[in-house]
């Protein structure tokens, strides 16, 4: 698609971790010789950040090879104009053209609004860009560089805007005006459009070696509101997280929302005793519900969205929601839950996914998404999403590795599963 080389760059750290040396060298060579920042076409700020910058940064930290660091920094610089809005919050679907260094957004992407999961999923990478370059501009506005244009505010400003705006019942709606800094409509979701914003709050705190208490408080408050208003139990006893539309619940969970089992477990690890136990249970229950969405299908792969209404329990009710595009969120939660509990069921569940992928998604040239998980002879969509190599296969691999391979003590995974080091106090040394 528009993201030229996304699969190569998204896969770099997976190749390295899996010790696929030949393939890694080939990919590295591609980055050195063919990843031309000036002719790379157009991509959204979010995609460029999580795929290209995240992948390059992680590979730099794993290998120490300068080429990955310098390409990541170069890209970071080119993204800065996207922050040039009245509030400093990038517009939704912000397009970025490395050639001109300009950014703009398609009107249709979000009718000019900013999307929570997009502007809320920059923090981890941008803090590393500032740390690596010694240039505060990515994190905060640099102090009046003279001469030259005034820099827009960096990524820390996004939090300030979010802390100022009133949250309905403590919840964060998915669309915000980049002009006024207020919410545009009241749709709340822990799945698509919202998801990685919550993930980046708890991971910002972890990445700072637990110093970023503002991020932790924002995460705790957001999760409390989610528990209070969105967490529900179905008639059949399955725990799920519903969506919220101006106060009305939509009893649906997207595949994307299944990452939350892992996130809540990760946060629970570091919570006070009473919360810790409650959140670990919640994480395990959500993960089990997502597993049910897989086991209740004919392919043993889960649909894009599943519902808990009109008699349905963790199954898709609409034709348009029956597809599976090699998404990682369910195995992501298995990996976290395995590492944090060592309950062998998570490895069993992961193995079920491996077998289903082999059976239904493997094609001659790689793996493909399928159009309907509720048939034993699904048709392929002829697409191998870049996150399949970046995330799905990496999380499956880590599920069966020893805990010290990319230990959760030392690394946080960005939302595309690219590992970034936790900033231990002796990190520089
Ligand atoms: C990935 O690109 C990222 O994890 C993103 O945050 C949402 N999910 C997709 C894969 O499903």
XYZ file of C-alpha atoms and ligand atoms in Angstrom:
440
model
C 0.000 0.000 0.000
C 1.081 3.585 0.645
C 3.529 2.399 3.272
C 6.438 1.371 1.126
C 8.764 -0.993 2.964
C 6.486 -1.197 6.007
C 6.711 -4.972 6.137
C 10.504 -4.945 5.909
C 10.887 -2.413 8.710
C 8.079 -3.806 10.852
C 9.736 -7.237 10.672
C 13.328 -6.187 11.460
C 13.299 -6.801 15.201
C 11.284 -10.018 14.846
C 13.920 -11.376 12.462
C 16.660 -10.338 14.874
C 14.972 -11.848 17.935
C 14.292 -15.103 16.082
C 17.952 -15.207 15.004
C 17.016 -15.318 11.326
C 20.358 -13.774 10.483
C 20.278 -13.991 6.716
C 16.832 -12.436 6.457
C 17.815 -9.767 8.980
C 20.897 -8.800 6.934
C 18.771 -8.608 3.807
C 16.277 -6.335 5.551
C 19.051 -4.174 6.979
C 20.531 -3.785 3.535
C 17.143 -2.690 2.252
C 16.947 -0.028 4.973
C 20.460 1.195 4.133
C 20.072 1.248 0.356
C 16.415 1.516 -0.520
C 14.537 3.142 2.352
C 14.639 6.526 0.731
C 12.951 9.078 2.967
C 12.459 11.422 0.052
C 10.475 9.202 -2.250
C 8.587 7.160 0.236
C 5.077 8.312 -0.645
C 2.470 9.149 1.951
C 1.520 7.607 5.246
C -0.307 8.631 8.384
C 1.595 10.044 11.335
C 0.413 7.146 13.489
C 1.523 4.488 11.020
C 4.890 6.131 10.408
C 5.462 6.397 14.127
C 4.484 2.930 15.279
C 5.761 0.997 12.284
C 8.788 2.860 10.938
C 10.061 4.801 13.954
C 9.093 2.120 16.474
C 10.653 -0.633 14.363
C 13.838 1.327 13.678
C 14.273 2.388 17.319
C 13.734 -1.136 18.630
C 16.231 -2.529 16.125
C 18.736 0.134 17.106
C 18.401 -0.768 20.778
C 18.702 -4.494 20.047
C 21.674 -4.268 17.695
C 23.381 -0.962 18.493
C 23.677 -0.283 14.753
C 23.675 3.443 14.052
C 21.839 3.272 10.739
C 18.570 2.426 12.500
C 18.938 5.297 14.948
C 19.735 7.879 12.300
C 16.815 6.864 10.065
C 14.443 7.011 13.050
C 15.644 10.496 13.988
C 15.402 11.721 10.426
C 11.810 10.508 10.218
C 10.989 12.057 13.590
C 12.155 15.474 12.361
C 9.941 15.157 9.323
C 6.884 14.445 11.437
C 7.139 17.611 13.520
C 5.003 19.823 11.230
C 2.018 17.582 12.068
C 1.980 19.183 15.539
C 1.393 22.584 14.016
C -2.276 22.979 14.951
C -3.902 25.493 17.326
C -3.740 23.034 20.248
C -0.552 21.267 19.153
C -2.560 18.052 18.707
C -2.076 16.460 15.282
C -5.177 16.041 13.144
C -6.703 12.597 12.643
C -5.422 10.655 9.663
C -2.640 13.241 9.393
C -0.867 12.413 6.210
C 2.802 12.888 5.983
C 4.903 13.247 2.921
C 8.578 12.728 3.659
C 9.380 14.364 0.346
C 8.015 17.775 1.227
C 8.110 17.333 5.004
C 4.519 18.556 4.991
C 1.582 17.052 6.753
C -2.118 17.459 6.160
C -5.165 15.299 6.652
C -7.919 13.945 4.481
C -11.217 15.545 5.398
C -12.945 12.175 5.338
C -10.550 10.572 7.804
C -12.228 12.092 10.846
C -13.936 15.255 9.605
C -10.991 17.326 10.789
C -10.984 15.889 14.327
C -8.063 14.269 16.048
C -8.288 10.595 16.989
C -7.436 9.519 20.547
C -5.561 6.361 19.519
C -3.534 8.332 16.970
C -2.359 11.341 18.957
C -2.203 9.192 22.101
C 0.196 6.733 20.499
C 3.280 8.853 19.983
C 4.594 9.239 23.492
C 6.914 6.240 23.871
C 8.706 6.754 20.586
C 8.957 10.543 20.791
C 10.504 10.418 24.266
C 13.155 8.061 22.917
C 13.778 10.392 19.974
C 14.488 13.228 22.416
C 16.659 11.009 24.589
C 18.702 9.718 21.643
C 19.114 13.050 19.890
C 19.545 15.194 22.988
C 16.961 17.450 21.340
C 13.920 18.183 23.543
C 11.790 19.178 20.571
C 10.119 15.757 20.248
C 9.039 15.689 23.879
C 8.568 19.395 24.596
C 8.715 22.607 22.683
C 12.385 23.527 22.273
C 13.312 26.853 23.830
C 13.081 29.426 21.048
C 15.615 28.162 18.553
C 17.045 31.186 16.755
C 17.073 31.722 13.860
C 14.491 29.520 12.189
C 10.830 28.712 12.525
C 9.198 28.350 15.910
C 8.847 24.707 16.783
C 5.371 23.390 17.541
C 4.875 21.853 20.990
C 6.081 18.275 21.419
C 4.287 15.213 22.629
C 4.092 16.147 26.355
C 1.668 18.906 25.412
C -0.895 16.296 24.370
C -1.279 15.251 27.992
C -1.764 18.825 29.122
C -4.660 19.258 26.691
C -6.218 15.954 27.794
C -5.874 16.782 31.463
C -7.620 20.125 30.964
C -10.667 18.856 29.087
C -13.632 17.532 31.064
C -14.208 13.801 30.690
C -17.789 12.489 30.596
C -18.046 10.148 33.587
C -14.258 9.996 33.598
C -14.224 8.407 30.118
C -12.161 9.551 27.130
C -14.165 9.942 23.909
C -12.371 9.025 20.680
C -12.560 12.338 18.804
C -11.135 15.690 19.866
C -11.011 19.009 18.060
C -7.395 20.018 17.320
C -8.623 23.607 17.191
C -10.557 23.991 20.459
C -9.233 21.030 22.430
C -12.735 19.805 23.273
C -14.446 16.516 22.450
C -16.211 16.329 19.123
C -18.527 13.406 19.837
C -19.054 10.972 22.651
C -18.014 7.560 21.361
C -15.789 5.688 23.813
C -14.031 2.473 22.909
C -11.172 0.452 24.312
C -10.936 -1.072 20.822
C -10.420 0.794 17.527
C -9.920 4.592 17.749
C -9.190 4.499 21.497
C -7.131 1.374 22.273
C -3.445 2.289 22.264
C -4.005 5.603 24.085
C -4.677 3.635 27.298
C -1.811 1.270 26.525
C 0.635 4.172 26.195
C -0.346 5.632 29.580
C 0.639 2.558 31.574
C 3.622 1.870 29.325
C 4.867 5.471 29.654
C 4.945 4.966 33.395
C 6.749 1.629 33.061
C 9.194 2.982 30.487
C 10.110 5.838 32.832
C 11.047 3.237 35.446
C 7.883 4.228 37.312
C 8.786 7.906 37.582
C 6.102 9.308 35.278
C 3.411 9.397 37.954
C 1.150 11.636 35.872
C 0.790 8.870 33.257
C 0.091 6.311 35.987
C -2.634 8.453 37.506
C -4.245 9.027 34.115
C -4.181 5.278 33.502
C -5.611 4.418 36.932
C -8.417 6.968 36.582
C -9.260 5.876 33.040
C -9.344 2.202 34.025
C -11.547 2.975 37.007
C -14.079 4.695 34.716
C -13.892 1.788 32.254
C -14.490 -0.732 35.060
C -17.406 1.274 36.349
C -19.169 2.027 33.074
C -18.012 -0.384 30.358
C -17.084 -3.735 31.910
C -20.074 -6.097 31.709
C -20.880 -9.779 32.167
C -22.943 -11.621 29.550
C -25.877 -13.897 30.360
C -23.513 -16.811 29.805
C -20.994 -15.426 32.285
C -18.435 -13.939 29.885
C -16.763 -10.671 30.936
C -16.409 -8.109 28.158
C -15.783 -4.401 27.633
C -18.654 -2.686 25.855
C -18.483 0.477 23.758
C -20.266 3.673 24.835
C -22.126 6.079 22.575
C -23.248 9.194 24.414
C -24.263 7.189 27.464
C -25.749 4.219 25.613
C -23.888 0.910 25.677
C -23.122 -1.034 22.521
C -22.566 -4.641 23.658
C -19.821 -5.342 21.197
C -16.114 -6.058 21.536
C -13.729 -5.612 18.641
C -10.770 -7.941 18.112
C -8.663 -4.822 18.678
C -10.061 -4.516 22.236
C -8.622 -7.932 23.110
C -5.209 -6.357 23.745
C -6.719 -5.045 26.993
C -6.361 -8.385 28.800
C -2.580 -8.048 28.484
C -2.564 -4.356 29.312
C -4.671 -4.748 32.449
C -2.520 -7.674 33.618
C 0.633 -5.629 33.060
C -0.810 -2.721 35.058
C -2.078 -5.065 37.788
C 1.439 -6.374 38.380
C 2.350 -2.968 39.709
C -0.833 -2.083 41.596
C -1.579 -2.147 45.313
C -2.732 -5.543 46.658
C -6.532 -5.119 46.476
C -6.455 -3.660 42.945
C -3.816 -6.093 41.862
C -5.990 -9.096 42.526
C -9.118 -7.528 41.053
C -7.331 -6.404 37.905
C -5.558 -9.733 37.409
C -8.950 -11.439 37.552
C -10.428 -8.926 35.130
C -7.480 -9.394 32.736
C -7.832 -13.180 32.867
C -11.601 -13.014 32.316
C -11.312 -10.688 29.304
C -8.590 -12.876 27.806
C -10.767 -15.918 28.314
C -13.685 -14.165 26.572
C -11.423 -13.379 23.619
C -10.351 -17.024 23.572
C -14.037 -17.952 23.437
C -14.456 -15.737 20.363
C -11.829 -17.961 18.721
C -13.079 -21.356 19.910
C -16.681 -20.592 18.877
C -15.658 -20.207 15.232
C -15.133 -23.008 12.710
C -11.585 -21.959 11.919
C -10.604 -21.413 15.595
C -9.624 -17.877 14.636
C -11.610 -14.925 15.968
C -13.808 -12.462 14.057
C -13.121 -8.735 13.711
C -15.904 -7.986 16.218
C -18.162 -10.090 18.405
C -21.321 -9.274 20.278
C -23.230 -10.003 23.432
C -26.768 -9.130 22.451
C -29.843 -10.772 20.967
C -28.734 -14.149 22.263
C -25.196 -13.999 20.882
C -22.222 -14.708 23.112
C -18.775 -13.781 21.768
C -19.764 -14.373 18.139
C -20.028 -12.023 15.189
C -23.616 -11.286 14.225
C -22.937 -9.181 11.132
C -21.523 -10.507 7.894
C -19.165 -7.550 7.730
C -17.535 -8.523 11.041
C -16.693 -12.156 10.296
C -13.211 -11.641 8.855
C -9.778 -12.212 10.437
C -6.818 -10.231 9.126
C -3.968 -11.901 11.055
C -4.443 -9.559 14.001
C -2.248 -9.974 17.092
C -4.336 -8.731 20.052
C -5.506 -12.098 21.355
C -2.067 -13.762 21.294
C -0.633 -10.534 22.718
C -2.807 -11.027 25.803
C -1.877 -14.733 25.974
C 1.803 -13.723 26.023
C 1.376 -11.229 28.889
C -0.870 -13.524 30.902
C 1.564 -16.410 30.445
C 4.533 -14.317 31.560
C 2.659 -12.947 34.556
C 0.871 -16.108 35.759
C 2.608 -19.094 34.116
C -0.756 -20.763 33.769
C -0.098 -23.356 31.005
C -3.514 -22.753 29.440
C -2.144 -19.634 27.761
C 0.464 -21.693 25.912
C -2.222 -24.195 24.906
C -4.398 -21.401 23.602
C -1.435 -19.912 21.715
C -0.730 -23.299 20.125
C -4.350 -23.508 18.976
C -3.772 -20.235 17.116
C -0.540 -21.504 15.534
C -2.383 -24.561 14.226
C -5.315 -22.528 12.924
C -2.974 -20.082 11.163
C -1.165 -22.975 9.500
C -4.411 -24.577 8.457
C -6.376 -21.603 7.196
C -4.025 -18.687 6.538
C -0.835 -20.171 5.099
C -0.556 -19.616 1.364
C 2.228 -20.148 -1.110
C 3.903 -16.777 -0.615
C 3.262 -16.276 3.100
C 0.107 -15.875 5.183
C -3.175 -14.278 4.265
C -6.195 -12.909 6.102
C -9.491 -14.779 5.661
C -12.920 -13.389 4.873
C -15.029 -15.547 7.181
C -13.938 -17.349 10.321
C -17.236 -19.274 10.481
C -16.555 -21.664 7.612
C -14.066 -24.491 7.368
C -13.183 -23.451 3.821
C -12.554 -19.705 4.120
C -11.435 -17.597 1.181
C -8.272 -15.522 1.463
C -8.153 -11.747 1.264
C -4.753 -11.877 -0.467
C -3.135 -9.590 2.132
C -0.398 -10.154 4.684
C -0.632 -7.190 7.043
C 2.738 -5.911 8.262
C 1.655 -6.401 11.888
C 1.571 -10.168 11.307
C 5.388 -10.271 11.301
C 5.822 -7.388 13.748
C 3.325 -8.571 16.335
C 1.415 -11.812 15.810
C 4.450 -13.992 15.160
C 6.621 -12.145 17.697
C 4.093 -12.559 20.505
C 3.602 -16.225 19.627
C 7.364 -16.747 19.650
C 7.752 -14.989 23.005
C 4.904 -17.055 24.445
C 7.078 -20.141 24.008
C 10.405 -18.519 25.005
C 11.976 -18.286 28.440
C 10.910 -15.172 30.371
C 14.336 -13.577 30.024
C 13.974 -13.177 26.256
C 12.939 -9.525 26.143
C 12.072 -9.599 29.823
C 9.131 -7.458 30.903
C 11.458 -6.088 33.597
C 13.634 -4.409 30.996
C 11.465 -3.725 27.964
C 8.099 -2.261 27.052
C 6.558 -3.184 23.731
C 5.125 -0.342 21.744
C 1.688 -0.865 20.222
C 3.261 -2.560 17.215
C 5.231 -4.933 19.500
C 8.528 -3.138 18.976
C 10.524 -3.406 22.210
C 11.847 -0.200 23.764
C 14.130 -0.305 26.799
C 12.879 0.706 30.224
C 14.765 3.738 31.351
C 16.555 2.219 34.323
C 18.600 4.742 36.208
C 21.766 3.073 34.967
C 20.363 2.933 31.435
C 22.962 5.243 29.903
C 25.803 3.256 31.414
C -1.543 -2.763 15.101
O -1.133 -2.070 13.973
C -1.329 -1.937 16.320
O -1.299 -2.806 17.414
C -2.394 -0.915 16.540
O -2.258 -0.210 17.766
C -3.777 -1.522 16.529
N -3.736 -2.878 16.116
C -2.989 -3.171 14.939
C -3.053 -4.640 14.596
O -4.313 -5.191 14.752
